[in-house]
Coordinates of C-alpha atoms in Angstrom, one line a residue:
M1 CA 0.0 0.0 0.0
E2 CA 3.0 2.3 -0.3
N3 CA 3.0 5.1 -2.8
K4 CA 4.9 4.8 -5.9
A5 CA 8.0 6.9 -6.5
S6 CA 7.4 10.2 -8.1
K7 CA 8.7 10.4 -11.7
R8 CA 10.6 13.4 -13.1
P9 CA 10.5 12.9 -16.9
G10 CA 13.2 14.6 -18.8
F11 CA 15.3 15.6 -15.8
S12 CA 18.2 14.2 -13.9
C13 CA 18.9 14.9 -10.2
T14 CA 21.6 17.2 -9.3
Q15 CA 23.9 14.4 -8.0
C16 CA 23.6 12.4 -11.2
R17 CA 24.1 15.5 -13.4
T18 CA 27.3 16.4 -11.4
R19 CA 28.6 12.8 -11.8
K20 CA 27.3 12.6 -15.4
Q21 CA 25.4 9.5 -14.7
K22 CA 22.2 8.3 -16.2
C23 CA 19.5 9.1 -13.6
S24 CA 16.4 6.8 -13.1
K25 CA 14.3 10.0 -12.8
E26 CA 12.5 8.9 -9.7
W27 CA 13.0 10.3 -6.3
P28 CA 15.2 9.2 -4.7
C29 CA 16.9 7.8 -7.8
T30 CA 18.7 4.5 -7.8
H31 CA 22.2 6.0 -7.8
C32 CA 21.5 8.2 -4.8
L33 CA 20.1 5.2 -3.0
S34 CA 23.1 3.1 -3.8
R35 CA 25.4 5.9 -2.5
R36 CA 23.3 5.9 0.7
L37 CA 22.6 9.6 0.2
P38 CA 18.9 9.7 -0.7
H39 CA 18.4 12.9 1.1
L40 CA 20.8 14.7 -1.3
C41 CA 18.8 13.5 -4.3
D42 CA 17.2 16.7 -5.6
F43 CA 15.2 17.6 -8.8
S44 CA 13.8 20.9 -7.5
Q45 CA 16.8 23.0 -8.6
Q46 CA 15.8 22.7 -12.2
F47 CA 12.4 24.3 -11.5
K48 CA 13.8 27.4 -9.9
P49 CA 13.7 30.7 -11.8
A50 CA 16.9 32.1 -13.3
S51 CA 16.7 35.2 -11.2
G52 CA 17.6 33.2 -8.1
I53 CA 16.4 30.6 -5.7
V54 CA 13.0 31.2 -4.2
E55 CA 13.4 30.4 -0.5
T56 CA 10.2 29.2 1.1
R57 CA 9.9 28.6 4.8
S58 CA 12.9 26.4 5.4
S59 CA 13.0 23.4 7.6
T60 CA 16.6 24.4 8.6
P61 CA 16.2 28.1 9.4
C62 CA 19.7 28.2 10.9
S63 CA 21.6 26.9 7.9
E64 CA 21.4 29.9 5.7
S65 CA 22.5 32.3 8.4
R66 CA 25.9 30.6 8.6
K67 CA 26.4 31.2 4.9
R68 CA 25.6 34.9 5.0
G69 CA 27.5 37.7 6.7
P70 CA 25.6 40.1 9.0
E71 CA 25.8 42.9 6.4
E72 CA 24.2 40.7 3.8
A73 CA 21.5 39.6 6.2
I74 CA 20.6 43.2 7.1
E75 CA 20.5 44.3 3.5
E76 CA 18.3 41.4 2.5
S77 CA 15.9 42.0 5.4
Q78 CA 15.2 45.5 4.1
T79 CA 13.8 44.6 0.7
E80 CA 10.4 45.9 -0.3
T81 CA 9.1 42.4 -0.9
E82 CA 9.8 41.4 2.6
L83 CA 8.1 44.5 4.0
A84 CA 5.0 43.6 1.9
E85 CA 5.1 40.0 3.2
D86 CA 5.5 41.2 6.8
G87 CA 2.4 43.4 6.3
L88 CA 0.4 40.3 5.2
K89 CA 1.7 38.3 8.2
A90 CA 0.7 41.1 10.5
W91 CA -2.9 40.8 9.5
G92 CA -2.7 37.0 10.1
F93 CA -3.2 35.9 6.5
M94 CA -2.2 32.2 5.9
P95 CA 0.3 31.6 3.2
S96 CA -2.5 30.0 1.1
H97 CA -4.3 33.4 0.9
S98 CA -4.7 34.9 -2.5
H99 CA -2.8 38.1 -1.4
Y100 CA 0.3 36.0 -1.3
Q101 CA -0.1 35.2 -5.0
L102 CA 0.3 38.9 -6.1
P103 CA 3.3 39.4 -8.3
A104 CA 5.0 41.8 -5.9
V105 CA 5.1 39.2 -3.2
R106 CA 5.6 36.2 -5.4
S107 CA 8.4 37.4 -7.7
E108 CA 11.1 37.6 -5.1
G109 CA 12.4 35.1 -2.5
K110 CA 11.3 34.9 1.1
R111 CA 14.1 35.5 3.5
S112 CA 15.4 32.8 5.7
P113 CA 15.1 33.7 9.4
N114 CA 18.3 34.6 11.2
A115 CA 19.9 32.1 13.5
S116 CA 18.0 33.5 16.4
E117 CA 15.7 36.3 17.4
P118 CA 16.8 38.8 20.1
G119 CA 17.0 37.0 23.4
Q120 CA 17.1 33.5 21.9
A121 CA 20.9 33.2 22.3
S122 CA 20.7 33.7 26.0
A123 CA 17.7 31.3 26.1
V124 CA 19.8 28.6 24.4
K125 CA 22.7 29.2 26.8
S126 CA 20.4 28.8 29.8
V127 CA 19.3 25.3 28.8
L128 CA 22.7 23.9 27.7
S129 CA 23.5 22.6 31.1
T130 CA 20.7 20.0 30.9
V131 CA 22.0 18.4 27.7
P132 CA 23.9 15.2 28.5
P133 CA 27.4 14.7 27.1
R134 CA 27.6 13.4 23.5
S135 CA 24.9 11.1 24.6
I136 CA 24.2 7.5 23.7
A137 CA 20.6 8.4 24.4
V138 CA 20.4 10.0 20.9
R139 CA 21.7 6.7 19.3
D140 CA 19.3 4.7 21.4
Y141 CA 16.4 7.0 20.3
L142 CA 17.3 6.7 16.6
E143 CA 17.8 2.9 16.7
G144 CA 14.9 2.1 18.9
V145 CA 12.3 4.7 20.0
N146 CA 12.2 6.6 16.7
N147 CA 11.0 3.5 14.9
R148 CA 7.7 3.7 16.8
F149 CA 6.6 6.8 15.0
N150 CA 9.5 8.1 13.0
A151 CA 9.1 11.7 13.9
V152 CA 12.7 12.6 12.7
Y153 CA 14.7 11.2 9.9
G154 CA 17.8 9.6 11.4
P155 CA 20.6 10.4 8.9
T156 CA 20.0 14.1 8.7
F157 CA 19.3 14.4 12.4
T158 CA 22.6 12.8 13.1
E159 CA 24.4 15.2 10.7
R160 CA 22.8 18.2 12.5
Y161 CA 23.6 16.7 15.8
V162 CA 27.3 16.4 15.0
Q163 CA 27.3 20.0 13.6
W164 CA 25.5 21.2 16.7
W165 CA 28.2 19.8 18.9
A166 CA 30.9 21.1 16.7
D167 CA 29.4 24.6 16.9
R168 CA 29.0 24.3 20.7
T169 CA 32.7 23.2 21.1
A170 CA 33.8 26.1 18.9
G171 CA 31.7 28.6 20.9
K172 CA 29.5 29.5 17.9
E173 CA 25.9 30.5 18.2
L174 CA 23.7 27.5 18.3
C175 CA 20.5 27.0 16.3
P176 CA 17.6 27.5 18.8
E177 CA 15.1 25.3 16.8
F178 CA 17.4 22.3 16.7
T179 CA 18.4 22.8 20.3
C180 CA 14.8 22.6 21.3
L181 CA 14.2 19.5 19.1
L182 CA 17.3 17.9 20.6
L183 CA 15.9 18.5 24.2
R184 CA 12.7 16.8 23.2
V185 CA 14.4 13.8 21.7
L186 CA 16.5 13.3 24.8
A187 CA 13.6 13.7 27.1
Y188 CA 11.5 11.2 25.2
A189 CA 14.4 8.8 24.8
L190 CA 15.1 8.6 28.5
V191 CA 11.6 7.5 29.4
N192 CA 11.7 4.6 26.8
M193 CA 15.2 3.2 27.1
S194 CA 16.3 0.0 28.7
E195 CA 17.0 -0.1 32.4
G196 CA 20.8 -0.8 31.9
L197 CA 21.2 2.2 29.6
R198 CA 19.2 4.4 31.9
K199 CA 21.5 3.5 34.8
K200 CA 24.5 4.2 32.8
I201 CA 23.3 7.7 31.9
E202 CA 22.2 8.3 35.5
Y203 CA 25.7 7.4 36.6
E204 CA 27.3 9.7 34.1
L205 CA 25.0 12.6 35.0
A206 CA 24.9 11.7 38.7
G207 CA 21.2 12.1 38.7
D208 CA 17.8 10.3 38.6
G209 CA 16.5 9.5 35.1
V210 CA 12.9 10.6 35.9
D211 CA 14.2 14.0 37.2
L212 CA 16.4 14.3 34.1
T213 CA 13.6 13.8 31.6
V214 CA 11.5 16.4 33.5
R215 CA 14.4 18.9 33.5
L216 CA 15.0 18.3 29.7
T217 CA 11.2 18.8 29.1
N218 CA 11.1 22.0 31.2
A219 CA 14.2 23.3 29.4
A220 CA 12.6 22.7 26.0
D221 CA 9.4 24.5 27.2
E222 CA 11.5 27.4 28.4
L223 CA 13.3 27.7 25.1
A224 CA 10.1 27.3 23.1
L225 CA 8.8 30.4 24.8
S226 CA 11.4 32.5 23.0
F227 CA 10.1 31.6 19.5
P228 CA 7.8 34.3 18.0
A229 CA 4.5 33.2 16.8
A230 CA 4.3 32.2 13.1
T231 CA 8.1 31.9 12.9
T232 CA 8.1 28.3 12.3
S233 CA 10.0 25.4 10.7
L234 CA 9.9 21.6 10.4
A235 CA 12.0 21.3 13.4
R236 CA 9.4 23.2 15.4
V237 CA 6.7 20.9 14.2
Q238 CA 8.8 17.9 15.2
E239 CA 9.6 19.2 18.7
K240 CA 5.9 20.0 19.3
Y241 CA 4.9 16.6 18.2
L242 CA 7.6 15.0 20.5
K243 CA 6.2 17.1 23.4
A244 CA 2.8 15.4 22.8
C245 CA 4.6 12.0 22.7
W246 CA 6.3 12.8 26.0
L247 CA 3.1 13.9 27.7
K248 CA 1.4 10.8 26.5
S249 CA 4.2 8.6 27.8
D250 CA 3.6 10.3 31.1
Y251 CA -0.1 9.5 30.7
R252 CA -1.1 13.2 30.7
M253 CA -3.6 12.6 28.0
V254 CA -5.5 15.9 28.0
A255 CA -2.2 17.8 28.0
S256 CA -0.9 15.6 25.1
W257 CA -4.1 16.3 23.1
H258 CA -3.5 20.1 23.5
A259 CA 0.2 19.7 22.5
L260 CA -0.8 17.7 19.5
G261 CA -3.1 20.5 18.5
S262 CA -0.3 23.0 18.8
A263 CA 1.9 20.8 16.5
V264 CA -1.0 20.7 14.0
R265 CA -1.4 24.4 13.9
E266 CA 2.4 24.8 13.5
A267 CA 2.3 22.5 10.6
Q268 CA -0.6 24.4 9.0
E269 CA 1.4 27.6 9.4
L270 CA 4.0 26.0 7.1
G271 CA 1.3 24.9 4.7
I272 CA 2.2 21.2 5.2
D273 CA -1.4 20.2 5.2
R274 CA -2.0 21.4 1.7
D275 CA 1.5 21.0 0.1
E276 CA 1.6 24.8 -0.3
G277 CA 4.7 26.5 -1.6
I278 CA 6.4 23.3 -2.7
E279 CA 7.3 24.4 -6.2
Y280 CA 10.9 25.0 -5.3
L281 CA 11.3 22.8 -2.3
P282 CA 13.9 20.1 -2.3
D283 CA 12.4 16.7 -2.8
F284 CA 13.7 15.5 0.6
E285 CA 12.1 18.3 2.5
L286 CA 8.8 17.7 0.6
E287 CA 9.0 14.0 1.7
I288 CA 9.6 15.0 5.3
R289 CA 6.7 17.4 5.3
R290 CA 4.4 14.8 4.0
R291 CA 5.6 12.3 6.6
L292 CA 5.0 14.8 9.4
W293 CA 1.4 15.5 8.2
T294 CA 0.7 11.8 7.9
L295 CA 1.9 11.3 11.4
L296 CA -0.1 14.1 12.8
Y297 CA -3.2 13.0 10.9
A298 CA -3.0 9.4 12.2
W299 CA -2.4 10.5 15.8
D300 CA -5.3 13.1 15.7
W301 CA -7.6 10.4 14.3
Q302 CA -6.7 7.9 16.9
I303 CA -7.0 10.2 19.9
A304 CA -10.4 11.5 18.7
T305 CA -11.6 8.0 18.1
Y306 CA -10.5 6.6 21.6
T307 CA -11.5 9.6 23.7
E308 CA -14.3 11.2 21.6
R309 CA -12.4 14.5 21.7
P310 CA -12.7 16.9 18.8
H311 CA -10.4 16.5 15.8
H312 CA -7.7 19.0 15.3
I313 CA -7.6 18.1 11.6
D314 CA -10.7 18.4 9.4
Q315 CA -11.5 14.8 8.4
A316 CA -13.5 16.0 5.4
K317 CA -10.4 17.6 3.9
S318 CA -8.1 14.6 4.1
D319 CA -6.9 14.6 0.5
F320 CA -3.2 15.2 1.4
V321 CA -0.5 13.4 -0.5
F322 CA 1.1 10.4 1.2
P323 CA 5.0 10.1 1.3
N324 CA 6.5 7.7 -1.2
L325 CA 8.6 5.9 1.4
R326 CA 11.6 5.2 -0.9
L327 CA 13.8 7.4 1.3
D328 CA 14.7 4.6 3.7
S329 CA 15.5 1.9 1.1
A330 CA 19.3 2.5 1.2
S331 CA 19.7 2.3 4.9
E332 CA 17.2 -0.4 5.8
Q333 CA 17.8 -3.0 3.0
S334 CA 14.3 -4.2 3.6
P335 CA 11.1 -4.1 1.5
Y336 CA 9.2 -1.8 3.9
S337 CA 10.0 1.6 5.1
P338 CA 10.1 2.1 8.9
F339 CA 7.4 4.8 8.3
A340 CA 5.1 2.4 6.4
H341 CA 3.1 1.4 9.5
M342 CA 2.2 5.1 10.1
S343 CA 1.2 5.6 6.5
L344 CA -1.0 2.5 6.7
Q345 CA -2.7 3.8 9.9
A346 CA -3.4 7.1 8.2
M347 CA -4.8 5.3 5.1
F348 CA -7.0 3.3 7.3
S349 CA -8.4 6.5 8.8
R350 CA -9.0 8.0 5.4
M351 CA -10.8 4.9 4.3
L352 CA -13.1 5.1 7.3
S353 CA -13.7 8.8 7.0
N354 CA -14.6 8.5 3.4
S355 CA -17.2 5.9 4.4
I356 CA -18.7 7.6 7.5
G357 CA -17.3 11.1 7.8
D358 CA -16.3 11.9 11.4
T359 CA -14.5 8.9 12.7
S360 CA -14.7 10.1 16.3
K361 CA -18.5 9.3 16.3
L362 CA -18.5 5.6 16.0
A363 CA -21.3 5.0 18.6
N364 CA -25.0 4.4 17.8
L365 CA -24.3 3.3 14.2
S366 CA -27.0 1.6 12.3
G367 CA -26.7 -2.0 11.2
D368 CA -26.1 -0.9 7.6
Q369 CA -23.4 1.5 8.7
I370 CA -21.6 -1.1 10.7
Q371 CA -21.7 -3.6 7.8
G372 CA -20.4 -0.9 5.5
L373 CA -17.5 -0.1 7.9
E374 CA -16.8 -3.8 8.3
A375 CA -16.4 -4.0 4.5
V376 CA -13.9 -1.2 4.7
C377 CA -12.0 -3.0 7.4
E378 CA -11.9 -6.2 5.4
Q379 CA -10.6 -4.3 2.4
F380 CA -7.8 -2.7 4.5
A381 CA -6.9 -6.0 6.1
A382 CA -6.7 -7.7 2.7
E383 CA -4.3 -5.1 1.3
L384 CA -1.9 -5.1 4.3
P385 CA 1.7 -6.1 3.2
P386 CA 2.6 -9.7 4.4
V387 CA 4.8 -8.4 7.2
Y388 CA 1.9 -6.6 8.8
A389 CA -0.9 -9.2 7.9
L390 CA -3.5 -9.9 10.5
D391 CA -3.4 -13.7 9.9
A392 CA -0.2 -15.6 9.6
P393 CA 2.1 -12.5 9.1
D394 CA 5.5 -13.0 7.5
R395 CA 7.9 -12.9 10.5
S396 CA 11.0 -13.8 8.6
L397 CA 12.3 -10.2 8.8
D398 CA 11.7 -9.8 12.5
K399 CA 15.2 -10.8 13.7
A400 CA 17.0 -8.5 11.3
H401 CA 14.5 -5.7 11.7
S402 CA 13.1 -5.8 15.2
H403 CA 11.0 -2.7 14.7
Y404 CA 8.6 -4.8 12.6
V405 CA 7.4 -6.6 15.7
Y406 CA 6.1 -3.5 17.5
Q407 CA 4.9 -1.8 14.3
R408 CA 2.9 -4.9 13.4
G409 CA 1.4 -5.0 16.9
Q410 CA 0.6 -1.3 16.7
I411 CA -1.3 -1.7 13.4
H412 CA -3.2 -4.7 14.8
I413 CA -4.1 -3.0 18.1
V414 CA -5.3 0.2 16.2
F415 CA -7.3 -2.0 13.8
Y416 CA -9.1 -4.0 16.5
L417 CA -9.6 -1.0 18.8
V418 CA -11.4 0.9 16.1
R419 CA -13.6 -2.1 15.1
L420 CA -14.5 -2.6 18.8
R421 CA -16.0 0.8 18.8
F422 CA -18.7 -0.3 16.4
Y423 CA -20.1 -2.8 18.8
R424 CA -19.9 -1.1 22.2
P425 CA -23.6 0.0 22.4
Y426 CA -24.8 -3.5 21.9
L427 CA -23.4 -4.7 25.3
T428 CA -25.8 -2.8 27.5
R429 CA -29.1 -3.2 25.7
A430 CA -31.7 -5.0 27.8
T431 CA -33.4 -6.7 24.8
R432 CA -31.7 -7.9 21.7
N433 CA -32.9 -9.2 18.4
A434 CA -30.9 -11.6 16.3
V435 CA -28.9 -8.9 14.6
E436 CA -28.0 -7.1 17.9
S437 CA -27.0 -10.4 19.5
S438 CA -24.7 -11.2 16.5
F439 CA -23.2 -7.7 16.9
R440 CA -22.5 -8.4 20.6
D441 CA -20.9 -11.7 19.8
K442 CA -18.8 -10.1 17.0
G443 CA -17.6 -7.5 19.4
V444 CA -16.6 -10.1 21.9
D445 CA -14.7 -12.0 19.3
I446 CA -12.8 -8.9 18.3
G447 CA -12.1 -8.2 22.0
L448 CA -10.6 -11.6 22.4
K449 CA -8.3 -11.1 19.4
L450 CA -7.2 -7.8 20.8
V451 CA -6.2 -9.2 24.1
G452 CA -4.1 -11.8 22.2
V453 CA -2.3 -9.0 20.3
C454 CA -1.8 -7.0 23.4
S455 CA -0.2 -10.1 25.1
E456 CA 2.2 -10.5 22.2
V457 CA 3.3 -6.9 22.3
H458 CA 3.4 -6.9 26.1
D459 CA 5.8 -9.9 26.1
K460 CA 8.1 -8.1 23.6
E461 CA 8.1 -4.7 25.2
I462 CA 7.7 -5.2 29.0
P463 CA 9.5 -4.5 31.2
I464 CA 12.0 -2.6 28.9
R465 CA 9.5 -0.2 27.5
T466 CA 6.4 0.5 29.6
K467 CA 5.7 4.0 28.4
F468 CA 3.9 3.2 25.1
H469 CA 0.4 4.3 26.0
I470 CA -1.4 2.3 23.4
V471 CA -0.5 -1.0 24.9
V472 CA -1.8 -0.1 28.4
Y473 CA -4.8 1.7 27.0
A474 CA -5.8 -1.3 24.8
I475 CA -5.4 -3.8 27.7
F476 CA -7.5 -1.7 30.1
D477 CA -10.1 -0.6 27.5
T478 CA -10.7 -4.2 26.2
A479 CA -10.9 -5.7 29.6
I480 CA -13.6 -3.2 30.5
F481 CA -15.4 -4.2 27.3
L482 CA -15.3 -7.9 28.1
C483 CA -16.2 -7.3 31.8
S484 CA -19.2 -5.4 30.6
A485 CA -20.2 -8.2 28.3
L486 CA -20.2 -10.6 31.2
I487 CA -22.0 -8.3 33.6
H488 CA -24.8 -7.6 31.2
D489 CA -25.1 -11.2 30.1
T490 CA -27.9 -11.9 32.6
E491 CA -29.4 -14.7 30.5
K492 CA -26.0 -16.4 30.1
T493 CA -26.3 -16.4 26.3
L494 CA -22.8 -15.0 25.6
R495 CA -20.8 -17.4 23.7
N496 CA -17.2 -18.1 24.6
R497 CA -17.7 -17.2 28.2
P498 CA -14.6 -19.3 29.4
E499 CA -12.5 -17.5 26.9
V500 CA -13.8 -14.2 28.0
I501 CA -12.9 -14.9 31.6
S502 CA -9.5 -16.1 30.6
A503 CA -8.9 -12.9 28.6
I504 CA -9.9 -10.7 31.5
D505 CA -7.5 -12.6 33.7
M506 CA -4.8 -12.2 31.2
A507 CA -5.4 -8.5 31.0
L508 CA -5.2 -8.3 34.8
R509 CA -1.9 -10.2 34.8
M510 CA -0.4 -7.8 32.2
L511 CA -1.7 -4.7 34.1
H512 CA -0.3 -6.1 37.3
Q513 CA 3.2 -6.3 35.8
I514 CA 3.1 -2.9 34.2
S515 CA 1.7 -1.5 37.5
L516 CA 5.2 -1.6 39.0
T517 CA 6.5 1.1 36.7
T518 CA 3.4 3.0 35.5
K519 CA 1.0 4.6 37.8
I520 CA -1.9 4.7 35.4
A521 CA -1.6 0.9 34.9
A522 CA -1.7 0.5 38.7
S523 CA -4.9 2.6 38.9
S524 CA -6.4 0.7 35.9
Y525 CA -5.5 -2.7 37.4
S526 CA -7.0 -1.7 40.7
F527 CA -10.2 -0.5 39.1
L528 CA -10.6 -3.7 37.1
L529 CA -9.9 -5.7 40.2
K530 CA -12.7 -4.0 42.0
I531 CA -15.2 -4.4 39.1
N532 CA -14.5 -8.2 39.0
K533 CA -16.3 -8.5 42.3
D534 CA -19.5 -8.1 40.2
I535 CA -18.6 -11.1 38.1
P536 CA -19.5 -14.4 39.9
E537 CA -17.1 -16.5 37.9
L538 CA -14.2 -14.2 38.9
S539 CA -15.3 -13.2 42.5
H540 CA -16.1 -16.5 44.2
G541 CA -12.7 -18.2 44.7
G542 CA -11.6 -17.3 41.2
P543 CA -8.1 -16.0 40.2
S544 CA -9.0 -12.3 40.5
Q545 CA -10.2 -12.7 44.1
K546 CA -7.1 -14.6 45.1
R547 CA -4.9 -12.1 43.2
M548 CA -6.4 -9.3 45.4
K549 CA -5.5 -11.2 48.6
A550 CA -2.0 -12.0 47.2
T551 CA -1.4 -8.3 46.4
L552 CA -2.4 -7.3 49.9
D553 CA -0.7 -10.1 51.7
P554 CA 2.8 -9.0 52.9
K555 CA 4.0 -12.6 52.7
P556 CA 5.2 -13.6 49.3
A557 CA 3.0 -16.1 47.5
T558 CA 4.1 -19.0 45.4
S559 CA 2.6 -19.9 42.1
S560 CA 2.7 -22.8 39.7
V561 CA 0.7 -21.0 37.1
A562 CA 1.6 -21.9 33.5
P563 CA 2.1 -19.1 31.0
V564 CA -1.0 -17.9 29.2
H565 CA -0.9 -18.8 25.6
V566 CA -2.6 -17.1 22.7
G567 CA -4.6 -19.2 20.2
S568 CA -3.9 -19.4 16.5
E569 CA -6.5 -16.8 15.7
G570 CA -5.2 -14.3 18.1
S571 CA -7.7 -14.9 20.8
P572 CA -6.4 -16.2 24.2
A573 CA -6.6 -19.9 24.8
T574 CA -8.3 -21.1 28.0
P575 CA -5.6 -21.7 30.6
A576 CA -5.5 -23.5 33.8
L577 CA -6.1 -20.3 35.6
L578 CA -9.7 -20.9 36.1
H579 CA -8.9 -23.5 38.7
G580 CA -7.9 -20.8 41.2
D581 CA -4.2 -20.5 41.0
V582 CA -2.6 -17.4 42.6
L583 CA -0.6 -14.8 40.7
A584 CA 2.9 -14.6 42.1
P585 CA 4.0 -11.1 43.1
I586 CA 6.2 -9.4 40.6
T587 CA 9.3 -7.4 41.5
L588 CA 11.1 -5.2 39.1
A589 CA 14.3 -3.4 39.8
N590 CA 13.0 -0.1 38.4
S591 CA 9.8 0.0 40.4
T592 CA 8.4 3.5 40.6
F593 CA 6.8 2.8 43.9
S594 CA 8.6 2.0 47.1
D595 CA 5.5 0.3 48.5
F596 CA 3.2 -0.9 45.7
D597 CA 0.7 -2.5 48.1
Q598 CA 0.3 0.7 50.0
F599 CA -0.1 2.6 46.8
L600 CA -3.0 0.3 45.8
L601 CA -4.6 0.9 49.2
D602 CA -4.2 4.6 49.2
D603 CA -4.9 5.5 45.5
F604 CA -6.9 2.6 44.2
L605 CA -10.3 4.4 44.0
D606 CA -9.2 8.0 44.0
S607 CA -11.3 10.0 41.6
S608 CA -8.3 10.1 39.2
A609 CA -8.3 6.3 39.0
M610 CA -10.1 6.5 35.6
L611 CA -7.7 9.3 34.6
D612 CA -8.4 10.3 31.0
F613 CA -9.5 7.3 29.0
G614 CA -12.5 9.1 27.6
S615 CA -16.2 8.2 27.8
L616 CA -17.1 4.8 29.0
D617 CA -20.8 5.4 29.2
D618 CA -21.7 3.4 26.1
T619 CA -19.8 0.4 27.4
W620 CA -20.8 0.4 31.1
G621 CA -24.2 1.9 31.5
W622 CA -23.2 3.4 34.9
D623 CA -26.8 3.6 36.3
S624 CA -27.5 0.0 35.8
L625 CA -24.2 -1.1 37.4
S626 CA -24.3 1.3 40.4
L627 CA -20.6 2.0 40.1
Q628 CA -20.9 5.4 41.6
G629 CA -20.4 3.9 45.1
F630 CA -16.9 2.6 44.1
F631 CA -15.6 6.2 44.0
A632 CA -16.9 7.0 47.4
Q633 CA -14.7 4.4 49.0
N634 CA -10.9 4.8 49.6
Q635 CA -10.1 1.2 50.4
F636 CA -10.8 -2.3 49.0
G637 CA -13.5 -3.2 51.6
Q638 CA -14.2 -6.8 52.4
V639 CA -12.2 -9.3 50.4

């Protein structure tokens, strides 16, 4: 489902013309790929007017300032064209406005901003003390964390990072935009790296990793305040997006949603959403712009779908151009770009929005609408590349390219979570006809598959990386769905009841393990544990009840529980857990809580226990379950 390479008939790229080689006339061309310099492959120079290069809003605003002397920069800043453009900006016109198309503004180039605005140099100096020494954290981010979302392009980021250190060593003025982006990268890397690497960095810096990531984030926030409004660049969009990532890794979901909106507005200021002003852009920059917008679009869709918050991006205007994804071919030596999974998720969103419109409103759909959306889902699943396939995916590349494991799991989790939304309202209805009963059963089947996928990703990621919110969210959200299905099944007509009970138990096991490093998982685990008291199969001598006792018992418990296996179709197989085995306590070296049991007692049913997972009304039917009383308590009660 990747886009084909863009052809440039009749032209050769600048690299091939310099070397007098026959160019394949696609970007990036085969020669630039073989030289492992795809980002230098450029066809745009041939489209520039003879009078000079038209400089649009550059993604590297600091680069040109190094090439010009101060006198040249002052002289350039005083042209009539720039004054006219400043007048348009003062009124708040977007670059797409017709006024910008007037010859007086269009005929000359737009100036690149100086390296820093007044006061930015001191702002940069004030945050330098928080930057670790030539850090392995950057390498860890590019080799591991970045493959989750690919917010930055590794080779060019590395080049700029090396130049940044060279400038710092030489006492030169540092680029504020890149400095801010670097701080975001380091902050996000520290919360997602392995325990051994974190300890090494903590030793080097003589500080706590949690404190360091907060200091880095605060420093980036401080530096970001020095940037004037509407003076933007790709680096600014990237750092705002990474701020949203960091907030989400800290499970501050509302704050993350607002930060994502800020990144979207920054991108729109550049015209990324409409491919504006691209006539003279280098092909590499155009590709990065399209990747960024694809990333923002996918995230905005997912957050709106899960939490029913408003979209930042108008779903009705989703006709943007996808990246062609050939950029990574040289470095990866694999058939799929590391960004392919994000493009696929954005394509899935576009397919759904073309079918139903606003994808954040997936509740109360008619039967015909659900069947139409299921057809869209089936089409998407059928077109997935083999490495990401839902059934029997090709795992032959997993060892050489470990990022495929998480990316595959991410696509599957998003796919099943969205489909689960179709069927939520059919859980709480008192009466059901044949169609509604089939919808309920279909939803339960999808929930079982989703728990199986979560288990696979959990086994690969935990305990090394516990900050990827989608795994914890999916476990908790799906467990709520399945618990609700059991509670509302008063007539005991729900099929696969043993498998549902097994899946809930599996979800509790996973949340129990993640609870030791993630507070939201602890709150989620405790909430589900309390809810299970309303499920007879789990409350009367079942595993959940004994787990509660084991958690509160200061004496360590023993367990002979066999691992929980996942069935061939992705749904959990029924384990021996139903015979009342006790979950053994889990101890991790990097536990966030000095006394986990006391944490459960103190915070388990605090009003923040639900945190910000969005509306659960359609799933639960709060009135019928009388759950309000749970939040009036501050302890477990009788066990």
